[in-house]
Tab-separated table of C-alpha atoms in Angstrom:
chain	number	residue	atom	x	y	z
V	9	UNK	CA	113.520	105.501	70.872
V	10	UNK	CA	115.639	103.717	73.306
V	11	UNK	CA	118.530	105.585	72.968
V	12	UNK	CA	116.715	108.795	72.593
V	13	UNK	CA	115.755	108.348	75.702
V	14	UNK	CA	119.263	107.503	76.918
V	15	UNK	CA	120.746	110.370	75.523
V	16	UNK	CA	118.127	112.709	77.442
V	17	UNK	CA	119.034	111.052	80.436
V	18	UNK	CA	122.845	111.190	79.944
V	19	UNK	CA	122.348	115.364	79.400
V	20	UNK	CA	119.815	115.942	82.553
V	21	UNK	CA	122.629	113.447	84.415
V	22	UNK	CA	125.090	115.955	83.368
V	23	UNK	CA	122.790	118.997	83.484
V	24	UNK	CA	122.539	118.531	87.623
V	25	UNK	CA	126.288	117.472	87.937
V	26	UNK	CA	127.013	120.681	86.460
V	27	UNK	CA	124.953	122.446	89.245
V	28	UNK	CA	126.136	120.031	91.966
V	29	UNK	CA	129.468	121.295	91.127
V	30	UNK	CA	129.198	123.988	93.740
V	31	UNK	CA	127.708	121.916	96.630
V	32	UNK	CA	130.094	120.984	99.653
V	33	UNK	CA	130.574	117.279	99.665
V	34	UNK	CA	130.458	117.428	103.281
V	35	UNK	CA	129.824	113.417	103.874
V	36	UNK	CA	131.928	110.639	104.270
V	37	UNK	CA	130.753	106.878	104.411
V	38	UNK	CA	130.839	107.532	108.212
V	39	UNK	CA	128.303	110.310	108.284
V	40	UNK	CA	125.978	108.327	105.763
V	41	UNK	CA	125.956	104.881	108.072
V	42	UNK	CA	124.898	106.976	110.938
V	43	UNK	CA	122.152	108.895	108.885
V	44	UNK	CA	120.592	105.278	107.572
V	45	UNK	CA	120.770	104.149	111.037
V	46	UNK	CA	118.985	107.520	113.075
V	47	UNK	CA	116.548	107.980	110.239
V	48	UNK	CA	115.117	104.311	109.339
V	49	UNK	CA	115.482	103.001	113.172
V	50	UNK	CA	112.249	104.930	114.302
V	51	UNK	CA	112.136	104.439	118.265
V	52	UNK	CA	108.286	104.085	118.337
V	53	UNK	CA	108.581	101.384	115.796
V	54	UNK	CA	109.815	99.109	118.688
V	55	UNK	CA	106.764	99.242	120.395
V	56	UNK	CA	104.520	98.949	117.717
V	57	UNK	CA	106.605	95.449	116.788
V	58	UNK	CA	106.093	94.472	120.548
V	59	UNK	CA	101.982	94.747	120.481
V	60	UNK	CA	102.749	91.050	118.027
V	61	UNK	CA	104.212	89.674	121.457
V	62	UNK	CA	106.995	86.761	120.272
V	63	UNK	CA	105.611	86.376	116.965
V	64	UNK	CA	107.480	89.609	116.310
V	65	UNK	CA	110.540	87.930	115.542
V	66	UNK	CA	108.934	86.072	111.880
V	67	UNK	CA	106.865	89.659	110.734
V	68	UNK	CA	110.282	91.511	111.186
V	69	UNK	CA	111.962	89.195	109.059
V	70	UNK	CA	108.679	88.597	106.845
V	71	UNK	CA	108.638	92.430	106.290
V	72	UNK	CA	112.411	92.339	105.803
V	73	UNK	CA	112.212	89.597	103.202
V	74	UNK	CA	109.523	91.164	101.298
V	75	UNK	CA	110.521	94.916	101.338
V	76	UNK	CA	113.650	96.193	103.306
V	77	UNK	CA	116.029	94.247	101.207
V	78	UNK	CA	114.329	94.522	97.901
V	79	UNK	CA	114.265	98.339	98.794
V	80	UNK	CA	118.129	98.470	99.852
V	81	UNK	CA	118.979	96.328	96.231
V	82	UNK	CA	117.165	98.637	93.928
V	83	UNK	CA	118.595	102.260	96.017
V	84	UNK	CA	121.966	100.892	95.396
V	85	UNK	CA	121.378	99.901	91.939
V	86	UNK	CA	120.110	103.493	91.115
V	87	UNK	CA	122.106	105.670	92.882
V	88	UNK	CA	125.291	103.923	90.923
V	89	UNK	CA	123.356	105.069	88.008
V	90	UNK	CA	122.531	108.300	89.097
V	91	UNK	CA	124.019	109.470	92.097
V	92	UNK	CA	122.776	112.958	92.039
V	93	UNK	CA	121.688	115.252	94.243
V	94	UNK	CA	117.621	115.027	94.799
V	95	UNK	CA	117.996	111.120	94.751
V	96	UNK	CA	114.770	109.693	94.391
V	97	UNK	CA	113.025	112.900	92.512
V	98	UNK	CA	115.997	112.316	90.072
V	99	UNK	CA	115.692	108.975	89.415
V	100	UNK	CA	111.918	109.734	88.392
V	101	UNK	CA	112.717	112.560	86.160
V	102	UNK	CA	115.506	111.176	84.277
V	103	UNK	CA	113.958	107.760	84.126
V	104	UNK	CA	110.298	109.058	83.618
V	105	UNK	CA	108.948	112.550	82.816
V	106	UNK	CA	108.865	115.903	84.543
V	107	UNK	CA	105.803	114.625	85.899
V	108	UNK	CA	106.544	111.560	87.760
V	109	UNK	CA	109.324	113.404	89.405
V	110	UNK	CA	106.673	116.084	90.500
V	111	UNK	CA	104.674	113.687	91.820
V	112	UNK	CA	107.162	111.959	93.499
V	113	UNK	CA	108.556	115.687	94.734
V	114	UNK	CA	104.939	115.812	96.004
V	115	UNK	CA	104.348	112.738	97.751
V	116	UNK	CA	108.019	113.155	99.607
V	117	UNK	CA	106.358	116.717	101.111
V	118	UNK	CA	103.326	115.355	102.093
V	119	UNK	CA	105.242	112.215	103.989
V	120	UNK	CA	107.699	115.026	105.769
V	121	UNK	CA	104.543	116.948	106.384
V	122	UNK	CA	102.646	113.899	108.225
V	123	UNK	CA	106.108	112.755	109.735
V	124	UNK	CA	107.050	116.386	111.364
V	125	UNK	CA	103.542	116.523	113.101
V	126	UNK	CA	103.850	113.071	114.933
V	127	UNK	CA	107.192	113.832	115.643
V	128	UNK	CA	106.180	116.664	117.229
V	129	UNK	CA	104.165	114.187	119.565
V	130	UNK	CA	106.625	111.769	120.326
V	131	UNK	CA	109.602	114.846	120.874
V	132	UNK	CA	107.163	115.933	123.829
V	133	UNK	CA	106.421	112.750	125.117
V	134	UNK	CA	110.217	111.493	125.137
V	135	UNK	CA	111.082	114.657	127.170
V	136	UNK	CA	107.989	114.314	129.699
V	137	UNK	CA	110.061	111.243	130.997
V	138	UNK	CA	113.260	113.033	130.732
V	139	UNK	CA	111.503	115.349	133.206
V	140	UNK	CA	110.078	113.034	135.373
V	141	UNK	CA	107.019	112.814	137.212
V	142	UNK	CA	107.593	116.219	139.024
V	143	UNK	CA	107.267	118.098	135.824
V	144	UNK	CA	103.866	116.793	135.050
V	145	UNK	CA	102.595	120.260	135.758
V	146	UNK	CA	103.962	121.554	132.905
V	147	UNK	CA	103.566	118.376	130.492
V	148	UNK	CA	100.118	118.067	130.929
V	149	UNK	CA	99.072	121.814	130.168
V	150	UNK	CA	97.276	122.311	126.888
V	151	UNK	CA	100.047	124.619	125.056
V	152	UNK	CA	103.038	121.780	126.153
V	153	UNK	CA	102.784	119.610	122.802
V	154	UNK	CA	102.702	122.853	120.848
V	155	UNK	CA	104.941	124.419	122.216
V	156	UNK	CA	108.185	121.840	122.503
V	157	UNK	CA	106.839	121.108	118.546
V	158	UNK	CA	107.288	125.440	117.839
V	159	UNK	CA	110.671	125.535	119.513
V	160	UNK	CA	111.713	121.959	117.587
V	161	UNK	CA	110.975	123.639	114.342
V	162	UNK	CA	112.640	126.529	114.834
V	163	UNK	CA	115.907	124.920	115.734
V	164	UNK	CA	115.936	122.512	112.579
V	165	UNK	CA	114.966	126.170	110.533
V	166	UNK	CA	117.880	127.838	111.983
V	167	UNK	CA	120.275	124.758	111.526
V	168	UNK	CA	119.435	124.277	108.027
V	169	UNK	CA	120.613	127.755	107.347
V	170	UNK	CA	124.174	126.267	107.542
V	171	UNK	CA	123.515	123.719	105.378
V	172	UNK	CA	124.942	120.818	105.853
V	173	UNK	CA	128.034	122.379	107.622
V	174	UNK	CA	126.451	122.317	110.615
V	175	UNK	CA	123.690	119.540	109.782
V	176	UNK	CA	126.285	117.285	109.841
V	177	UNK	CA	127.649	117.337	112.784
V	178	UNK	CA	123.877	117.652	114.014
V	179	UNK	CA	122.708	114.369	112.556
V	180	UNK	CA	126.367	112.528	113.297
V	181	UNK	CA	125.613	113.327	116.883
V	182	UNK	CA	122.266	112.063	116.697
V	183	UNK	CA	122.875	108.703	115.260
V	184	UNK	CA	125.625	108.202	117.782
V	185	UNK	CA	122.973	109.106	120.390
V	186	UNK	CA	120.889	106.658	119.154
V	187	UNK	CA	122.890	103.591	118.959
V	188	UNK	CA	124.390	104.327	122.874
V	189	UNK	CA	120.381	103.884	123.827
V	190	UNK	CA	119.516	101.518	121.643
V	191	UNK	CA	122.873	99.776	123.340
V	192	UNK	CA	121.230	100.491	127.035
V	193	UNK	CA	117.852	99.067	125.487
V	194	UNK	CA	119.570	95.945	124.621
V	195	UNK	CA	121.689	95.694	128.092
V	196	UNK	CA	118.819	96.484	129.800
V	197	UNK	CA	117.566	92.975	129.995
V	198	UNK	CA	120.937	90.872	130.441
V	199	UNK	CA	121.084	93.616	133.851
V	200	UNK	CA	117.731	93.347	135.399
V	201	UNK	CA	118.256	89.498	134.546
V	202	UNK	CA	121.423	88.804	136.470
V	203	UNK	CA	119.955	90.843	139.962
V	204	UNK	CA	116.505	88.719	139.340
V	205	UNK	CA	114.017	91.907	138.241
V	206	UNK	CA	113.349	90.428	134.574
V	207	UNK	CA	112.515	86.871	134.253
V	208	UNK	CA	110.783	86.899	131.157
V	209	UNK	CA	113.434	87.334	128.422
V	210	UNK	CA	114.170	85.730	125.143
V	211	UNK	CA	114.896	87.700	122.336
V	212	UNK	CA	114.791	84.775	119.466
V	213	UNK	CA	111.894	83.318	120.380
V	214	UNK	CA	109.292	82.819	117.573
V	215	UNK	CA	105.980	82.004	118.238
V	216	UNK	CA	103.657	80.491	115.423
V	217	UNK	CA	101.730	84.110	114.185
V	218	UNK	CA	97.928	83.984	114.374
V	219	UNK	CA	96.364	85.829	111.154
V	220	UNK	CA	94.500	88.621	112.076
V	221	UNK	CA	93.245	92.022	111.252
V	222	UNK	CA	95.561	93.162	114.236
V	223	UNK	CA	98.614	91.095	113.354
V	224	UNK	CA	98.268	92.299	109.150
V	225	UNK	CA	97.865	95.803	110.255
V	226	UNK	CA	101.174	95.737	112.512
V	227	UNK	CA	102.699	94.094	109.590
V	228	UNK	CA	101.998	96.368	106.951
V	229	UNK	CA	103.478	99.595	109.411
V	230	UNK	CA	106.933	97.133	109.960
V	231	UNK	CA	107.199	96.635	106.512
V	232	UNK	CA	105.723	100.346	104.895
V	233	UNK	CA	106.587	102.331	107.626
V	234	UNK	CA	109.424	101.288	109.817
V	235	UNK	CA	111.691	99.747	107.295
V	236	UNK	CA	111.548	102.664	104.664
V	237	UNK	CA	114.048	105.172	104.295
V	238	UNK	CA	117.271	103.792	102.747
V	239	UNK	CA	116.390	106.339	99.655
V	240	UNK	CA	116.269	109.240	101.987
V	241	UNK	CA	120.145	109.910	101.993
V	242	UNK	CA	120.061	110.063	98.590
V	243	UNK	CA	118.990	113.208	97.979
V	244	UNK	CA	122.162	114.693	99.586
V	245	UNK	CA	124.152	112.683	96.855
V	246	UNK	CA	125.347	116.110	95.409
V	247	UNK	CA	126.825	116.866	98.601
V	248	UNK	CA	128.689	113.588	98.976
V	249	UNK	CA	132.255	112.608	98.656
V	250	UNK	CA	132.037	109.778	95.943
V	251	UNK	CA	128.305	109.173	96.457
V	252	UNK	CA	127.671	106.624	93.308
V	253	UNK	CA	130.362	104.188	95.723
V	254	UNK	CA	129.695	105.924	99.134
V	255	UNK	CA	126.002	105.863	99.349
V	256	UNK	CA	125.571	102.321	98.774
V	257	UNK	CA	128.139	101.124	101.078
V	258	UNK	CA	126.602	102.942	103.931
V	259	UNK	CA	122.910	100.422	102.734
V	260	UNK	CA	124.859	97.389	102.716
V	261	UNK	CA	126.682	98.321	106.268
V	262	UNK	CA	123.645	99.602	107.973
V	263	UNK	CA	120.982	96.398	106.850
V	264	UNK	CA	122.618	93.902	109.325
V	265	UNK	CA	123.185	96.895	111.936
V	266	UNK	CA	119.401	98.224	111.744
V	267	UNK	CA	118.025	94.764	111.467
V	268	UNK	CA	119.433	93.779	114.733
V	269	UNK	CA	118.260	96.854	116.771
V	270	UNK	CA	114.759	96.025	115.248
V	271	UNK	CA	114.555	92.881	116.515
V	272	UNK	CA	116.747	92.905	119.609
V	273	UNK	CA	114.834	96.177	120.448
V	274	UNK	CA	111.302	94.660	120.466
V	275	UNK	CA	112.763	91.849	122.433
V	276	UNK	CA	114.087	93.873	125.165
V	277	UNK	CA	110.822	96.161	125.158
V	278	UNK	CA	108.819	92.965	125.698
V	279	UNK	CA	110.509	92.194	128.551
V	280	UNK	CA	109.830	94.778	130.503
V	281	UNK	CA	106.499	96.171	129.257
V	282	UNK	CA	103.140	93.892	129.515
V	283	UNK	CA	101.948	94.154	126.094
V	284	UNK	CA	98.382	95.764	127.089
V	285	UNK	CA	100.522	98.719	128.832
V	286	UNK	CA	103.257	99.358	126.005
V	287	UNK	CA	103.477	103.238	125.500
V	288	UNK	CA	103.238	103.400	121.688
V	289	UNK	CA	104.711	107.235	121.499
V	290	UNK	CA	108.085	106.629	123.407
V	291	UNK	CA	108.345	102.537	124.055
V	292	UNK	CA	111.830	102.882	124.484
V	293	UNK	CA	111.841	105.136	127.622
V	294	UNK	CA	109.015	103.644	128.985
V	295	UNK	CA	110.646	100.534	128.712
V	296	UNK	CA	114.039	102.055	130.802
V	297	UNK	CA	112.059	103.147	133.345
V	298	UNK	CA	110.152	100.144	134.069
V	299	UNK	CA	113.538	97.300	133.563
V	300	UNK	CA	115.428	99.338	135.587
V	301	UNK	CA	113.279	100.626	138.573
V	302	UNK	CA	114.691	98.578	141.295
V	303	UNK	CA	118.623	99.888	140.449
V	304	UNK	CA	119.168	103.264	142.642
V	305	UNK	CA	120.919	104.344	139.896
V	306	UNK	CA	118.039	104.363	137.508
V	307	UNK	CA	116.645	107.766	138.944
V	308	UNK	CA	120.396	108.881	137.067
V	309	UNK	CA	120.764	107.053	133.834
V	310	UNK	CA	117.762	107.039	132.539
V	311	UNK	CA	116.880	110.802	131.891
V	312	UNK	CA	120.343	110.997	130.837
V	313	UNK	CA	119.464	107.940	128.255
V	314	UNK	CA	116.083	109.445	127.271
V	315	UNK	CA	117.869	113.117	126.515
V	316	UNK	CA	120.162	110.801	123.966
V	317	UNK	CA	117.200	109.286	122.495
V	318	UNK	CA	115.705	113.147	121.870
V	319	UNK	CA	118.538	114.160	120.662
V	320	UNK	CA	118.026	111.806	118.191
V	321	UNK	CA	114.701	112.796	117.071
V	322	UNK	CA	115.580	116.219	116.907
V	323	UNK	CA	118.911	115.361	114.438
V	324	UNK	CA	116.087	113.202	112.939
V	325	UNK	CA	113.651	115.790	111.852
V	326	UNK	CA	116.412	117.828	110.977
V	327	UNK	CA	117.824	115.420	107.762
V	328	UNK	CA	113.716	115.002	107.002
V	329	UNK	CA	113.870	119.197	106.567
V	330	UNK	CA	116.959	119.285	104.905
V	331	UNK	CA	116.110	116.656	102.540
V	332	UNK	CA	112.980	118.206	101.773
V	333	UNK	CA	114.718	121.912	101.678
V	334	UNK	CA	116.910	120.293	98.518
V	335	UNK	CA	113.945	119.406	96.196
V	336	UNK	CA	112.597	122.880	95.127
V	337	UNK	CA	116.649	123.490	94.952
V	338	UNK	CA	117.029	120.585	92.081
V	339	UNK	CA	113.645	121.388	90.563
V	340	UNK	CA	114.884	124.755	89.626
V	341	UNK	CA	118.221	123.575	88.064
């Protein structure tokens, strides 16, 4: 029975391969690092990590611990057994039935579904503070939120026309966007320190955690939400150059890199924000604004750093509909 079953994984292996055959392998290891790191380095998550005050330090690595390595162990482990294109609705077929791959199909719709509404949210909010405080005639209409969420989906629509010849270059620019704010986040501090406008920043403290129905909720979103995502990329394994080596380089090279922005993020976010007044939707600007209002410059760099960080929800929702896009694709083959 056991090698029954190996054999009918060995020929729908091959069966896809044979269909992948006419893909593009458009990424590199470069273009994968920077999709781990723009896709599973969700801005808001920041914030969220912040509302825990100092004890934010042990649930990031308590949620790391428990799930984010365990997760980035088994994606490498499968994808060097299977590194075909539809990733994780491959890995279900082949290893399962027809059904537990169209359930997990299923459940990876419903998530982009959920995630491409709130991103719609936070998109708008990010650019109300690109705008600034004299646009709040148009941010606070009724149709604003709708319609910067219309003209978001139409983009990634249009882009994913081009596959992943233009995608790429899309998401590349985003994750580069992201790590030059996530850079400012992190400067932020050490710059309002040194001209006396912070006083209240350490990064590495860790404060004893208090158990409550706050503190296990919070927890649960670092671990199940912000921290997922590693087996995201590999769905566009058929379009990979090398992906059963590729792919799980770019897991081991982004853990340490995403792991620091985590919790060097929520450090600098804390010392700027009070933690009753954190802006859950867009932390990160909010957090700009506030560490650097007493630099004249300020009223400069950050709208120009908030415009990186929508850039990089944009490129963002553009992998999640791309990604998506490729599962009727492998269902069919």
């Amino acid at each position: 029975m056991v090698e029954d079953a190996r054999r009918r994984e060995a020929a729908g292996a091959a069966a896809v391969e044979s269909h992948s055959a006419g893909l593009r392998r458009e990424l590199g290891l470069f273009d994968l690092v920077l999709k781990q790191v723009m896709f599973i380095v969700g801005a808001q998550w920041v914030g969220t990590a912040a509302m825990l005050g100092h004890a934010q330090v042990f649930y990031w690595l308590l949620a790391m611990a428990l799930f984010y390595l365990p997760q980035a162990a088994v994606v490498i482990h499968l994808n060097r057994l299977m590194p075909l294109e539809g990733g994780l609705y491959q890995w279900a077929k082949l290893g399962f039935n027809d059904g537990v791959g169209f359930l997990v199909a299923w459940n990876l719709w419903v998530f982009a579904l959920i995630l491409l509404s709130s991103y719609g949210l936070v998109i708008a909010d990010t650019f109300s503070y690109a705008l600034g405080s004299g646009a709040a005639w148009f941010t606070s209409t009724k149709w604003y939120d709708g319609a910067v969420t219309g003209f978001v989906v139409a983009t990634i629509i249009l882009v994913s026309l081009y596959w992943l010849r233009v995608g790429k270059w899309v998401h590349d620019a985003g994750g580069m966007a992201h790590l030059i704010t996530f850079g400012a986040l992190l400067l932020m501090p050490l710059v309002a320190i040194s001209h006396h406008a912070i006083t209240n920043y350490h990064p590495f403290a860790v404060a004893v955690p208090r158990a409550s129905l706050l503190s296990v909720n919070i927890f649960s979103k670092l671990a199940l939400g912000a921290l997922t995502g590693f087996e995201y990329v590999a769905i566009l394994a058929g379009e990979t150059r090398d992906p059963g080596r590729a792919i799980g380089r770019s897991v081991m090279i982004a853990t340490p890199i995403i792991a620091l922005m985590f919790i060097l993020g929520t450090g600098a976010v804390l010392s700027a924000t009070p933690i009753g007044k954190i802006d859950l939707i867009a932390p990160i600007p909010q957090a700009l604004t506030l560490g650097l209002h007493s630099f004249g410059f300020a009223v400069y760099i950050v709208p120009v750093l908030t415009m990186l960080l929508l850039t990089r929800h944009i490129a963002n929702v553009n992998l999640l509909f791309a990604a998506n896009t490729r599962l009727p694709l492998v269902a069919g083959w």
